[in-house]
C-alpha atoms as one frame of an Amber mdcrd trajectory, in Angstrom:
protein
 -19.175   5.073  -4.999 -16.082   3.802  -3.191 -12.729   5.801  -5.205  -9.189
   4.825  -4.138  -6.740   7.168  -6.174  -2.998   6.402  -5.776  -0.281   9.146
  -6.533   3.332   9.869  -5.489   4.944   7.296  -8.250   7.823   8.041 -10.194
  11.223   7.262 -11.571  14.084   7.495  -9.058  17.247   5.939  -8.892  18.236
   2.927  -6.728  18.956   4.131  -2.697  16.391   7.168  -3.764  13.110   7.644
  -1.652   9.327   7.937  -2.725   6.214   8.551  -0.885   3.074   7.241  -2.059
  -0.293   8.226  -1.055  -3.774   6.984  -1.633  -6.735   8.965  -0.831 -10.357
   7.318  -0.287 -13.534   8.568  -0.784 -17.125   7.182  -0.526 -16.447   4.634
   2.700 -16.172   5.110   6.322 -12.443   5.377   6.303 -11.830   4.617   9.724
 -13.758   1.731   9.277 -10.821  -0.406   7.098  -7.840  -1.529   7.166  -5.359
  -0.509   4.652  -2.760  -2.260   2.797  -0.470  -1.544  -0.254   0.480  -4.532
  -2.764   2.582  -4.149  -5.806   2.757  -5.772  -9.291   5.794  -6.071 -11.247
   5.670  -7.580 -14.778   5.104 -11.157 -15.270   4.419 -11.792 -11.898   1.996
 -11.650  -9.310   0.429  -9.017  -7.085   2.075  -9.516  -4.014   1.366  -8.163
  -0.691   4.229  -5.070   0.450   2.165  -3.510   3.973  -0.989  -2.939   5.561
  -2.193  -0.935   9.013  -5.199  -1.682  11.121  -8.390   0.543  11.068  -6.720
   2.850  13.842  -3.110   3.157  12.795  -2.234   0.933  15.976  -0.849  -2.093
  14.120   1.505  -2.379  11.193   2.455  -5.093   8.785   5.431  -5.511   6.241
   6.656  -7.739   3.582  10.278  -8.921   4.625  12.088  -7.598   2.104  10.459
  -4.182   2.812  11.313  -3.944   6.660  13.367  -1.411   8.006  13.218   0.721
   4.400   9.326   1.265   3.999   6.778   2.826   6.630   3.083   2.632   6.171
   0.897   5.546   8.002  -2.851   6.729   7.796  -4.503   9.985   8.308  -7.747
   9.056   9.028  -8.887  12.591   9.329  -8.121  13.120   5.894  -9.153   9.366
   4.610  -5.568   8.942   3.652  -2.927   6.245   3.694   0.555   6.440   2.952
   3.362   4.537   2.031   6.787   5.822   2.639   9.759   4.347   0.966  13.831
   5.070   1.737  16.095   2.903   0.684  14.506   2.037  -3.163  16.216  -1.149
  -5.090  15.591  -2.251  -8.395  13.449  -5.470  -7.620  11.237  -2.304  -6.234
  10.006  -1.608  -9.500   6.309  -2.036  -9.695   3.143  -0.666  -9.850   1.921
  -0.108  -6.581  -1.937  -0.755  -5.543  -3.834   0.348  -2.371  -6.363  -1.744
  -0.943  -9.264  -1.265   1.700 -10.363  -4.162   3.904 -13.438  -3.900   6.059
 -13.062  -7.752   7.557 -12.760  -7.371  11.293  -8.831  -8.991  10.923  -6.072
  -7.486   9.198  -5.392  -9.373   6.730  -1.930  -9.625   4.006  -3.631 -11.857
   1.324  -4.981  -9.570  -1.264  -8.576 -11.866  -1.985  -9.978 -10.226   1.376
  -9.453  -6.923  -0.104 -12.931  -5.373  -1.011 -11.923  -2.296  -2.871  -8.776
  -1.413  -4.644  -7.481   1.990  -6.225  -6.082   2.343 -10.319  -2.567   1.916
  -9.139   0.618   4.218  -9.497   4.149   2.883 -11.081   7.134   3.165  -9.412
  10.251   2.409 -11.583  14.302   2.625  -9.490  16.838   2.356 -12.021  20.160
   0.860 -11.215
């Protein structure tokens, strides 16, 4: 059974910093890529980052660049998602995703396997 359990949400306030993590169990780690998408309400789950099955290759939402990093452990079947820099419009619950398809890919529907999801709230 394929488990993908998100944790390091929180409250913070705006220009604050959170690290997420998401820890997977019951796949070949190494075998997907990773990505992180987020939810806010009344819209759509969007895409925020994703890394390739060997860390190698990183990809970011614009309005993320230069404030979040995306990193994987695959010795410990972990991805992370570091954020600096929080805003408001970052206010979401936050998803991680595996991906076994042999390109990375940013649109969530090629995602096989997703974890419960953590909330992340910056107040102004």
């Amino acid at each position: 059974q394929v488990r993908l359990v998100e944790s390091g949400g929180g409250l913070v306030q705006a220009g604050g910093s959170l690290r997420l993590s998401c820890a997977a169990s019951g796949l070949t780690f190494s075998s997907y890529h990773m990505g992180w998408f987020r939810q806010a309400p009344g819209k759509e789950r969007e895409f925020v980052a994703c890394i390739t099955k060997t860390g190698s290759n990183t990809y970011y939402k614009d309005s993320v660049k230069g404030r979040f990093t995306i990193s994987r452990d695959n010795a410990k079947n972990t991805v992370y998602l570091q954020m600096n820099s929080l805003k408001p419009e970052d206010t979401a619950v936050y998803y991680c995703a595996a991906d076994s398809s042999s390109l990375i890919e940013t649109r969530s529907i090629k995602y096989d396997y997703w974890g419960q999801g953590t909330q992340v709230t910056v107040s102004s």
